[in-house]
Amino acid sequence: MPTALIGLGSNLGARAAACARAASLIDRLPQTRLVALSRLVESAPIGGPPQRPFVNAVLRVETGIRPGPLLRKLKRIERDLGRVPGLRWGPRRIDADLLYWGEAVVRNGSLDLPHPRIAERRFVLDPLAEVAASFRDPVRGCTLEALRDRAAPEVRGQEVSVMKPVPRTWKFLGERIARRQSDGARRAPARILRTVAALRRYVAAARRAGRSIGFVPTMGALHEGHLSLMRRAKRECDVVLVSIFVNPMQFGPREDFSKYPRDLAGDARLCSSAGVDAIFAPSVEAMYPPGFKTCVDMRDLTEPLCGRFRPGHFRGVMTVVAKLFLQVQPDAAFFGQKDFQQAAILKQMARDLDFPIRIVRCPIVREPDGLAMSSRNAYLSPEERSQALCLSQALTEARRLLRGGERRAGRLRRAMKRIVRAVSGARIDYISIVDPETLRDVEQATPSSVALLAVRIGPARLIDNAILGE
Ligand code: AMP
């Protein structure tokens, strides 16, 4: 079903409740389903008499109702919720605007699609990019994320703040959508695709239906960290495809390729629970048929940090990801900050090789005690598991020192080293404070510098990092 994006606004009465009520009524329209809601934002009114700040949000819905009738239904909802027609710039209980309806372009006086003032309003651009970053504006030919990022300086300068705490009615609605998505996912297990040909057929059908594709490459043995990428992809794209492939090319001869944990059935269940539509799980022969000779490589970014300790690793990662990008041709691909250097390299690769793919870096998901989630944590004994906490503790210490005014990277590094060295059996590969773009060591740290470390504990080589000012 086509995707419609609907803007809500209110600055009279219980503003958040009116938005939530309107969203609920839209969700109940025939052949219509609410699939995502942005956060509520507050901003000062533009034009008109002095009045209270507005609360705004954007809804992403799938709907079988054509744009004209849908607009009439939105007007009806506005009236039912007490909007008084006629006060063009005055305060209003609820506004429900049809911003986009698929890629339809309509200009006929009563219906203007895409909505004409989108690019002038930050309170629309920010929430739009939140729920539909990869959606293409059919007139401007760019994604909504690009539209937000390229907004004129006076638009970026408009003051918009996220409403905190999240009003109860809005939170409740979000939970309802999440519940429905996981129920839906339980009913519809992710399709498993084994060959490149099957993958291409699946992707072509999704494209013909006008659906955007979000892609999450993994090596399986999935955990909450992976699932967070899938959920983010689900929020931003229509179809989510996950690859599960333990890529031999990125493992060194003495590394853990053969013992890397593999559990496709369990992984498929987890993917389904996160709303993934399809899993691409090729064999090694399908990805590297006999006679395979090509690789993708890069200078500079691959040399420091893990590059020094895992020669050839990033060549393997880039080669497999380039192949996957060409096979899937997604609109957006989602990677974890957990592998900071990898995400930086892949972003650079996409730029250098003109892959028209938005690369999204997602935050690190941690266990409650701070350990960064990793498939390799499974190698740790209970004692090693508690020793592994030294990585996140060292990062916390570096951030604490920076907050306290320490800028000398050498000092930060030494403080981190002290914490890791206090753990018997922890062997440091590297501890570095780097510039987030060049990945080269800095002497003076800033809040945007990144602290990274790789430490061997028992049979596992663990990595972790933190942006110092975050
Ligand atoms: P892997 O299966 O280890 O190759 O990881 C697949 C993707 O999941 C990569 O983009 C990782 O950065 C990401 N990832 C792994 N662990 C985490 C985590 N704890 N938090 C967020 N993303 C993660």
Short mmCIF file of C-alpha atoms and ligand atoms in Angstrom, two decimals:
data_model
loop_
_atom_site.label_atom_id
_atom_site.label_comp_id
_atom_site.label_asym_id
_atom_site.label_seq_id
_atom_site.Cartn_x
_atom_site.Cartn_y
_atom_site.Cartn_z
CA MET A 1 0.00 0.00 0.00
CA PRO A 2 1.26 3.53 -0.68
CA THR A 3 2.92 5.49 2.08
CA ALA A 4 1.34 8.79 3.10
CA LEU A 5 3.04 11.29 5.41
CA ILE A 6 0.73 13.43 7.50
CA GLY A 7 1.72 16.48 9.56
CA LEU A 8 -0.08 17.28 12.80
CA GLY A 9 -0.06 20.54 14.76
CA SER A 10 -1.88 22.00 17.74
CA ASN A 11 -1.54 25.08 19.95
CA LEU A 12 -4.88 25.25 21.70
CA GLY A 13 -6.12 23.15 24.63
CA ALA A 14 -4.38 19.87 25.43
CA ARG A 15 -1.99 19.98 22.49
CA ALA A 16 -0.26 16.58 22.72
CA ALA A 17 -3.54 14.83 23.50
CA ALA A 18 -5.16 16.38 20.41
CA CYS A 19 -2.30 15.12 18.23
CA ALA A 20 -2.56 11.66 19.76
CA ARG A 21 -6.34 11.62 19.27
CA ALA A 22 -5.99 12.68 15.62
CA ALA A 23 -3.33 9.99 15.05
CA SER A 24 -5.63 7.39 16.60
CA LEU A 25 -8.52 8.43 14.36
CA ILE A 26 -6.29 8.33 11.28
CA ASP A 27 -5.18 4.84 12.31
CA ARG A 28 -8.84 3.79 12.31
CA LEU A 29 -9.61 5.00 8.77
CA PRO A 30 -10.48 2.15 6.41
CA GLN A 31 -7.52 0.49 4.61
CA THR A 32 -5.17 2.67 6.64
CA ARG A 33 -2.51 1.76 9.16
CA LEU A 34 -0.25 3.95 11.24
CA VAL A 35 3.29 2.57 10.87
CA ALA A 36 5.47 5.22 12.52
CA LEU A 37 5.18 8.42 14.49
CA SER A 38 7.83 11.05 15.03
CA ARG A 39 8.54 12.58 18.40
CA LEU A 40 6.43 15.60 19.32
CA VAL A 41 8.27 18.89 18.83
CA GLU A 42 7.48 22.36 20.12
CA SER A 43 8.09 25.61 18.25
CA ALA A 44 6.99 29.22 18.26
CA PRO A 45 4.16 30.09 15.82
CA ILE A 46 5.21 31.61 12.48
CA GLY A 47 2.97 34.58 11.56
CA GLY A 48 -0.44 35.47 13.00
CA PRO A 49 -1.36 37.07 16.35
CA PRO A 50 0.57 36.30 19.58
CA GLN A 51 -0.32 32.77 20.62
CA ARG A 52 1.00 29.69 22.42
CA PRO A 53 3.80 27.57 20.94
CA PHE A 54 2.77 24.78 18.60
CA VAL A 55 3.20 21.07 19.14
CA ASN A 56 3.90 19.24 15.89
CA ALA A 57 4.56 15.72 14.69
CA VAL A 58 4.56 13.66 11.51
CA LEU A 59 2.80 10.31 10.99
CA ARG A 60 3.78 7.69 8.47
CA VAL A 61 0.78 5.65 7.35
CA GLU A 62 0.12 3.02 4.75
CA THR A 63 -3.17 3.69 3.08
CA GLY A 64 -5.38 2.46 0.28
CA ILE A 65 -7.35 5.74 0.28
CA ARG A 66 -6.55 8.00 -2.69
CA PRO A 67 -5.14 11.47 -1.86
CA GLY A 68 -8.33 13.51 -2.50
CA PRO A 69 -10.63 11.41 -0.31
CA LEU A 70 -7.85 11.09 2.31
CA LEU A 71 -7.55 14.88 2.54
CA ARG A 72 -11.33 15.16 3.02
CA LYS A 73 -11.17 12.59 5.82
CA LEU A 74 -8.38 14.58 7.51
CA LYS A 75 -10.51 17.75 7.35
CA ARG A 76 -13.36 15.78 8.91
CA ILE A 77 -11.09 14.64 11.76
CA GLU A 78 -10.01 18.27 12.31
CA ARG A 79 -13.65 19.33 12.61
CA ASP A 80 -14.52 16.42 14.91
CA LEU A 81 -11.69 17.44 17.23
CA GLY A 82 -12.99 20.99 17.46
CA ARG A 83 -11.05 22.93 14.85
CA VAL A 84 -12.93 26.08 13.92
CA PRO A 85 -12.52 26.71 10.17
CA GLY A 86 -11.69 30.20 8.97
CA LEU A 87 -8.95 31.33 11.37
CA ARG A 88 -6.07 30.97 8.91
CA TRP A 89 -3.21 32.18 11.12
CA GLY A 90 -5.00 31.87 14.45
CA PRO A 91 -4.53 29.30 17.21
CA ARG A 92 -5.98 25.91 16.43
CA ARG A 93 -6.90 22.80 18.28
CA ILE A 94 -5.63 20.51 15.55
CA ASP A 95 -4.19 20.72 12.07
CA ALA A 96 -3.82 17.57 9.97
CA ASP A 97 -2.01 18.18 6.67
CA LEU A 98 -1.35 15.68 3.94
CA LEU A 99 2.35 16.26 3.20
CA TYR A 100 3.09 13.40 0.78
CA TRP A 101 1.05 10.61 -0.75
CA GLY A 102 3.48 8.15 -2.31
CA GLU A 103 5.25 9.94 -5.13
CA ALA A 104 2.08 11.73 -6.27
CA VAL A 105 2.51 15.27 -7.55
CA VAL A 106 -0.80 17.15 -7.57
CA ARG A 107 -1.46 20.89 -7.90
CA ASN A 108 -5.14 21.66 -8.21
CA GLY A 109 -6.02 24.35 -5.71
CA SER A 110 -7.76 22.11 -3.20
CA LEU A 111 -4.95 19.55 -3.10
CA ASP A 112 -1.26 20.39 -3.28
CA LEU A 113 1.13 17.44 -3.14
CA PRO A 114 3.85 17.44 -1.94
CA HIS A 115 2.65 20.06 0.53
CA PRO A 116 4.08 23.40 -0.71
CA ARG A 117 5.63 24.76 2.51
CA ILE A 118 7.52 21.68 3.72
CA ALA A 119 11.01 23.04 3.05
CA GLU A 120 10.31 26.29 4.95
CA ARG A 121 9.40 24.71 8.24
CA ARG A 122 11.88 23.02 10.50
CA PHE A 123 9.05 21.71 12.70
CA VAL A 124 7.98 19.65 9.65
CA LEU A 125 11.42 18.80 8.21
CA ASP A 126 12.83 17.34 11.45
CA PRO A 127 9.89 14.98 12.18
CA LEU A 128 9.63 14.01 8.49
CA ALA A 129 13.27 12.92 8.42
CA GLU A 130 12.66 10.97 11.63
CA VAL A 131 9.89 8.76 10.24
CA ALA A 132 10.76 8.64 6.55
CA ALA A 133 14.42 9.58 6.04
CA SER A 134 14.75 7.52 2.83
CA PHE A 135 11.44 8.63 1.34
CA ARG A 136 12.04 10.52 -1.94
CA ASP A 137 10.50 13.91 -2.52
CA PRO A 138 9.16 13.44 -6.08
CA VAL A 139 9.58 17.12 -7.00
CA ARG A 140 13.01 17.83 -5.56
CA GLY A 141 14.32 14.32 -6.30
CA CYS A 142 16.08 13.94 -2.96
CA THR A 143 15.42 12.05 0.25
CA LEU A 144 13.66 13.71 3.16
CA GLU A 145 16.85 13.42 5.16
CA ALA A 146 18.70 15.39 2.46
CA LEU A 147 15.85 17.89 2.31
CA ARG A 148 16.26 18.51 6.04
CA ASP A 149 20.04 18.70 5.86
CA ARG A 150 19.97 21.10 2.91
CA ALA A 151 17.34 23.44 4.40
CA ALA A 152 18.18 27.14 4.14
CA PRO A 153 20.12 28.58 7.12
CA GLU A 154 17.11 30.62 8.25
CA VAL A 155 15.03 27.41 8.33
CA ARG A 156 17.74 25.46 10.24
CA GLY A 157 17.85 28.43 12.62
CA GLN A 158 14.18 28.10 13.56
CA GLU A 159 13.94 26.96 17.14
CA VAL A 160 12.38 23.53 17.54
CA SER A 161 12.64 21.40 20.68
CA VAL A 162 11.61 17.83 21.34
CA MET A 163 8.83 17.67 23.94
CA LYS A 164 10.08 16.09 27.17
CA PRO A 165 8.96 14.06 28.95
CA VAL A 166 7.03 12.29 26.21
CA PRO A 167 3.32 12.86 26.94
CA ARG A 168 1.59 9.69 28.08
CA THR A 169 -0.91 9.63 25.21
CA TRP A 170 1.89 9.81 22.64
CA LYS A 171 3.98 7.16 24.34
CA PHE A 172 0.97 4.88 24.47
CA LEU A 173 0.40 5.27 20.74
CA GLY A 174 4.06 4.47 20.00
CA GLU A 175 3.81 1.34 22.12
CA ARG A 176 0.69 0.29 20.25
CA ILE A 177 2.51 0.54 16.93
CA ALA A 178 5.53 -1.36 18.25
CA ARG A 179 3.28 -4.09 19.65
CA ARG A 180 1.40 -4.39 16.40
CA GLN A 181 4.62 -4.58 14.43
CA SER A 182 5.96 -7.38 16.57
CA ASP A 183 2.58 -9.20 16.43
CA GLY A 184 2.57 -8.76 12.66
CA ALA A 185 6.11 -10.01 12.52
CA ARG A 186 5.20 -13.06 14.56
CA ARG A 187 2.54 -13.87 12.00
CA ALA A 188 4.85 -13.24 9.05
CA PRO A 189 8.28 -14.84 9.49
CA ALA A 190 11.10 -13.23 7.54
CA ARG A 191 11.62 -14.88 4.12
CA ILE A 192 14.96 -16.64 3.83
CA LEU A 193 16.76 -16.15 0.52
CA ARG A 194 19.73 -18.38 -0.25
CA THR A 195 20.92 -17.29 -3.69
CA VAL A 196 21.77 -14.04 -5.37
CA ALA A 197 19.09 -14.76 -8.02
CA ALA A 198 16.37 -15.20 -5.35
CA LEU A 199 17.55 -12.02 -3.66
CA ARG A 200 17.39 -10.05 -6.90
CA ARG A 201 13.85 -11.29 -7.62
CA TYR A 202 12.72 -10.26 -4.12
CA VAL A 203 14.31 -6.83 -4.38
CA ALA A 204 12.90 -6.22 -7.89
CA ALA A 205 9.35 -6.98 -6.67
CA ALA A 206 9.74 -4.57 -3.74
CA ARG A 207 11.05 -1.88 -6.10
CA ARG A 208 8.16 -2.39 -8.53
CA ALA A 209 5.78 -1.82 -5.61
CA GLY A 210 7.55 1.50 -4.98
CA ARG A 211 8.93 0.43 -1.59
CA SER A 212 12.14 1.78 -0.08
CA ILE A 213 14.67 -0.80 1.10
CA GLY A 214 16.68 -0.69 4.32
CA PHE A 215 19.62 -3.10 4.61
CA VAL A 216 21.42 -4.45 7.68
CA PRO A 217 24.52 -6.57 6.95
CA THR A 218 25.50 -8.96 9.77
CA MET A 219 27.42 -12.14 10.45
CA GLY A 220 24.56 -13.59 12.49
CA ALA A 221 24.67 -14.75 16.14
CA LEU A 222 22.29 -11.86 16.56
CA HIS A 223 21.77 -9.85 19.74
CA GLU A 224 20.03 -6.64 20.79
CA GLY A 225 22.74 -4.54 19.09
CA HIS A 226 21.86 -6.05 15.71
CA LEU A 227 18.13 -5.80 16.45
CA SER A 228 18.46 -2.08 17.18
CA LEU A 229 19.76 -1.58 13.62
CA MET A 230 16.84 -3.58 12.21
CA ARG A 231 14.28 -1.59 14.18
CA ARG A 232 15.84 1.65 13.04
CA ALA A 233 15.72 0.41 9.43
CA LYS A 234 12.06 -0.54 9.94
CA ARG A 235 11.26 2.96 11.15
CA GLU A 236 12.93 4.58 8.17
CA CYS A 237 12.24 2.21 5.27
CA ASP A 238 9.34 0.16 3.92
CA VAL A 239 11.17 -3.14 3.51
CA VAL A 240 14.00 -4.38 5.74
CA LEU A 241 16.48 -6.90 4.45
CA VAL A 242 19.17 -8.44 6.68
CA SER A 243 22.13 -10.39 5.41
CA ILE A 244 23.64 -13.15 7.53
CA PHE A 245 26.99 -14.23 6.19
CA VAL A 246 30.13 -15.17 8.06
CA ASN A 247 32.54 -13.73 5.55
CA PRO A 248 35.74 -15.79 5.33
CA MET A 249 37.56 -12.98 3.51
CA GLN A 250 37.58 -10.74 6.59
CA PHE A 251 39.12 -13.33 8.95
CA GLY A 252 42.88 -13.78 9.24
CA PRO A 253 44.40 -17.29 9.07
CA ARG A 254 44.65 -17.57 12.86
CA GLU A 255 41.29 -15.95 13.60
CA ASP A 256 37.98 -17.48 14.67
CA PHE A 257 36.22 -18.06 11.29
CA SER A 258 35.53 -21.75 11.85
CA LYS A 259 34.32 -21.35 15.42
CA TYR A 260 32.32 -18.14 14.88
CA PRO A 261 28.82 -18.87 16.36
CA ARG A 262 26.20 -19.80 13.74
CA ASP A 263 22.45 -20.28 14.38
CA LEU A 264 20.33 -19.40 11.36
CA ALA A 265 17.05 -20.71 12.82
CA GLY A 266 17.43 -18.68 16.03
CA ASP A 267 18.57 -15.62 14.07
CA ALA A 268 15.55 -15.89 11.75
CA ARG A 269 13.20 -15.85 14.75
CA LEU A 270 14.90 -12.74 16.14
CA CYS A 271 14.77 -11.01 12.74
CA SER A 272 11.05 -11.78 12.46
CA SER A 273 10.43 -10.31 15.91
CA ALA A 274 12.14 -7.09 14.81
CA GLY A 275 9.89 -6.83 11.74
CA VAL A 276 12.52 -7.88 9.19
CA ASP A 277 10.97 -8.81 5.85
CA ALA A 278 13.70 -10.98 4.36
CA ILE A 279 17.05 -12.53 5.24
CA PHE A 280 19.76 -13.10 2.69
CA ALA A 281 21.84 -16.05 3.91
CA PRO A 282 24.08 -17.14 1.04
CA SER A 283 26.63 -19.95 1.14
CA VAL A 284 30.33 -19.13 0.84
CA GLU A 285 30.24 -20.59 -2.71
CA ALA A 286 27.32 -18.33 -3.68
CA MET A 287 29.29 -15.26 -2.61
CA TYR A 288 32.72 -16.41 -3.80
CA PRO A 289 32.27 -18.85 -6.67
CA PRO A 290 35.40 -20.66 -7.86
CA GLY A 291 37.63 -18.27 -9.75
CA PHE A 292 36.64 -15.19 -7.73
CA LYS A 293 39.45 -12.61 -8.03
CA THR A 294 38.30 -9.07 -7.26
CA CYS A 295 38.68 -7.08 -4.04
CA VAL A 296 37.90 -3.60 -2.86
CA ASP A 297 40.49 -1.78 -0.77
CA MET A 298 41.24 1.66 0.64
CA ARG A 299 44.19 3.71 1.86
CA ASP A 300 44.46 5.71 5.10
CA LEU A 301 41.34 4.85 7.06
CA THR A 302 42.16 1.13 6.97
CA GLU A 303 45.71 1.57 8.28
CA PRO A 304 45.46 2.56 11.98
CA LEU A 305 43.61 0.90 14.88
CA CYS A 306 42.24 -2.56 13.95
CA GLY A 307 43.93 -2.31 10.55
CA ARG A 308 47.35 -2.66 12.25
CA PHE A 309 46.36 -5.82 14.07
CA ARG A 310 44.13 -7.49 11.48
CA PRO A 311 45.89 -7.18 8.10
CA GLY A 312 43.47 -7.67 5.22
CA HIS A 313 40.42 -7.51 7.49
CA PHE A 314 38.96 -4.31 6.07
CA ARG A 315 39.68 -5.44 2.51
CA GLY A 316 37.46 -8.44 3.25
CA VAL A 317 34.78 -6.26 4.82
CA MET A 318 34.76 -3.76 1.95
CA THR A 319 34.68 -6.46 -0.69
CA VAL A 320 31.74 -8.28 0.84
CA VAL A 321 29.80 -5.10 1.62
CA ALA A 322 30.39 -3.74 -1.91
CA LYS A 323 29.04 -7.02 -3.32
CA LEU A 324 26.05 -6.92 -0.98
CA PHE A 325 25.35 -3.28 -1.87
CA LEU A 326 25.29 -4.19 -5.56
CA GLN A 327 23.13 -7.24 -4.95
CA VAL A 328 20.58 -5.51 -2.70
CA GLN A 329 20.83 -1.92 -3.99
CA PRO A 330 19.22 -0.57 -0.83
CA ASP A 331 18.21 3.03 -0.17
CA ALA A 332 19.89 2.98 3.23
CA ALA A 333 22.29 0.66 5.04
CA PHE A 334 22.57 0.55 8.83
CA PHE A 335 25.81 -0.06 10.73
CA GLY A 336 26.70 0.03 14.41
CA GLN A 337 29.03 2.55 16.01
CA LYS A 338 30.36 -0.49 17.87
CA ASP A 339 32.59 -0.98 14.79
CA PHE A 340 33.49 2.70 14.51
CA GLN A 341 36.36 2.25 12.07
CA GLN A 342 34.30 -0.09 9.88
CA ALA A 343 31.41 2.40 9.69
CA ALA A 344 33.82 5.22 8.77
CA ILE A 345 35.46 3.10 6.05
CA LEU A 346 32.14 2.00 4.56
CA LYS A 347 30.84 5.56 4.52
CA GLN A 348 33.99 6.61 2.67
CA MET A 349 33.67 3.64 0.30
CA ALA A 350 30.05 4.54 -0.53
CA ARG A 351 31.14 8.11 -1.23
CA ASP A 352 34.22 7.15 -3.30
CA LEU A 353 32.43 4.53 -5.40
CA ASP A 354 29.20 6.52 -5.84
CA PHE A 355 26.94 3.99 -4.17
CA PRO A 356 23.63 5.90 -3.95
CA ILE A 357 23.08 4.53 -0.46
CA ARG A 358 22.56 6.45 2.74
CA ILE A 359 24.94 5.05 5.37
CA VAL A 360 23.44 5.29 8.84
CA ARG A 361 25.57 4.84 11.96
CA CYS A 362 23.55 3.67 14.96
CA PRO A 363 24.50 3.93 18.67
CA ILE A 364 26.21 1.12 20.59
CA VAL A 365 23.84 -1.12 22.53
CA ARG A 366 25.26 -2.21 25.88
CA GLU A 367 24.42 -4.73 28.58
CA PRO A 368 23.04 -3.13 31.74
CA ASP A 369 26.54 -3.21 33.30
CA GLY A 370 28.07 -1.36 30.34
CA LEU A 371 29.62 -4.19 28.31
CA ALA A 372 29.09 -3.50 24.60
CA MET A 373 27.02 -6.30 23.11
CA SER A 374 28.97 -8.53 20.74
CA SER A 375 28.57 -11.98 19.25
CA ARG A 376 32.09 -12.68 20.56
CA ASN A 377 31.00 -12.15 24.18
CA ALA A 378 29.74 -15.74 23.91
CA TYR A 379 33.40 -16.89 24.02
CA LEU A 380 33.87 -15.47 27.56
CA SER A 381 33.76 -17.50 30.78
CA PRO A 382 31.86 -15.87 33.67
CA GLU A 383 35.16 -14.59 35.09
CA GLU A 384 36.33 -13.21 31.75
CA ARG A 385 32.90 -11.65 31.26
CA SER A 386 33.40 -9.57 34.38
CA GLN A 387 36.99 -8.73 33.39
CA ALA A 388 35.64 -7.46 30.05
CA LEU A 389 33.97 -4.59 31.87
CA CYS A 390 37.36 -2.85 31.90
CA LEU A 391 36.77 -1.68 28.30
CA SER A 392 33.62 0.33 29.02
CA GLN A 393 35.07 1.47 32.37
CA ALA A 394 38.13 2.87 30.60
CA LEU A 395 35.89 4.77 28.18
CA THR A 396 33.79 6.16 31.02
CA GLU A 397 36.96 7.37 32.72
CA ALA A 398 38.20 9.10 29.55
CA ARG A 399 34.87 10.88 29.19
CA ARG A 400 34.89 11.87 32.84
CA LEU A 401 38.38 13.37 32.51
CA LEU A 402 37.41 15.29 29.38
CA ARG A 403 34.34 16.68 31.13
CA GLY A 404 36.61 17.79 33.93
CA GLY A 405 38.71 19.81 31.46
CA GLU A 406 41.54 17.39 30.59
CA ARG A 407 42.41 17.82 26.89
CA ARG A 408 45.78 16.06 26.67
CA ALA A 409 45.10 12.86 24.74
CA GLY A 410 48.20 11.26 26.27
CA ARG A 411 46.73 11.70 29.74
CA LEU A 412 43.40 10.24 28.68
CA ARG A 413 45.12 7.26 27.08
CA ARG A 414 47.26 6.62 30.12
CA ALA A 415 44.21 6.73 32.41
CA MET A 416 42.45 4.18 30.20
CA LYS A 417 45.53 1.97 30.11
CA ARG A 418 45.74 1.96 33.91
CA ILE A 419 42.19 0.64 34.16
CA VAL A 420 42.70 -2.13 31.60
CA ARG A 421 46.12 -3.13 32.98
CA ALA A 422 44.61 -3.60 36.42
CA VAL A 423 42.84 -6.65 35.00
CA SER A 424 45.09 -9.67 34.95
CA GLY A 425 44.92 -11.46 31.64
CA ALA A 426 43.77 -8.45 29.64
CA ARG A 427 46.10 -7.84 26.69
CA ILE A 428 45.86 -4.49 24.97
CA ASP A 429 46.04 -4.32 21.15
CA TYR A 430 45.54 -0.55 21.16
CA ILE A 431 44.06 2.33 23.10
CA SER A 432 43.71 5.48 20.98
CA ILE A 433 42.14 8.91 20.97
CA VAL A 434 41.46 9.86 17.35
CA ASP A 435 39.84 12.40 15.10
CA PRO A 436 36.44 10.99 14.01
CA GLU A 437 37.04 11.78 10.32
CA THR A 438 40.70 10.87 9.75
CA LEU A 439 40.92 8.21 12.49
CA ARG A 440 44.43 9.52 13.26
CA ASP A 441 45.66 10.09 16.80
CA VAL A 442 45.12 13.57 18.18
CA GLU A 443 47.27 15.31 20.76
CA GLN A 444 44.53 17.57 22.03
CA ALA A 445 41.19 15.87 22.54
CA THR A 446 37.87 17.63 21.90
CA PRO A 447 34.30 16.50 22.63
CA SER A 448 34.07 15.09 19.09
CA SER A 449 37.27 12.99 19.44
CA VAL A 450 36.75 9.26 19.75
CA ALA A 451 38.39 6.95 22.26
CA LEU A 452 38.77 3.41 20.91
CA LEU A 453 40.31 0.29 22.31
CA ALA A 454 40.83 -3.35 21.40
CA VAL A 455 41.65 -5.75 24.20
CA ARG A 456 42.11 -9.50 24.24
CA ILE A 457 40.49 -11.28 27.13
CA GLY A 458 40.74 -15.08 27.20
CA PRO A 459 39.84 -16.33 23.71
CA ALA A 460 38.04 -13.12 22.66
CA ARG A 461 39.32 -9.96 21.05
CA LEU A 462 36.91 -7.23 22.18
CA ILE A 463 36.54 -3.72 20.80
CA ASP A 464 34.68 -0.73 22.13
CA ASN A 465 34.65 3.05 21.66
CA ALA A 466 33.01 6.28 22.71
CA ILE A 467 32.71 9.77 21.33
CA LEU A 468 34.25 11.67 24.24
CA GLY A 469 31.70 14.47 24.48
CA GLU A 470 28.62 12.25 24.25
P1 AMP B 1 28.54 -8.25 13.01
O1 AMP B 1 27.47 -9.30 12.92
O2 AMP B 1 29.36 -8.32 14.24
O3 AMP B 1 29.31 -8.10 11.74
O4 AMP B 1 27.74 -6.86 13.17
C1 AMP B 1 26.77 -6.46 12.25
C2 AMP B 1 26.40 -5.03 12.51
O5 AMP B 1 25.88 -4.90 13.82
C3 AMP B 1 27.59 -4.08 12.42
O6 AMP B 1 27.19 -2.89 11.77
C4 AMP B 1 27.92 -3.83 13.86
O7 AMP B 1 28.57 -2.60 14.08
C5 AMP B 1 26.55 -3.85 14.49
N1 AMP B 1 26.66 -4.13 15.93
C6 AMP B 1 27.32 -5.14 16.53
N2 AMP B 1 27.26 -5.03 17.87
C7 AMP B 1 26.55 -3.90 18.12
C8 AMP B 1 26.16 -3.23 19.32
N3 AMP B 1 26.47 -3.69 20.52
N4 AMP B 1 25.44 -2.09 19.19
C9 AMP B 1 25.12 -1.61 17.96
N5 AMP B 1 25.46 -2.20 16.81
C10 AMP B 1 26.16 -3.33 16.88
#
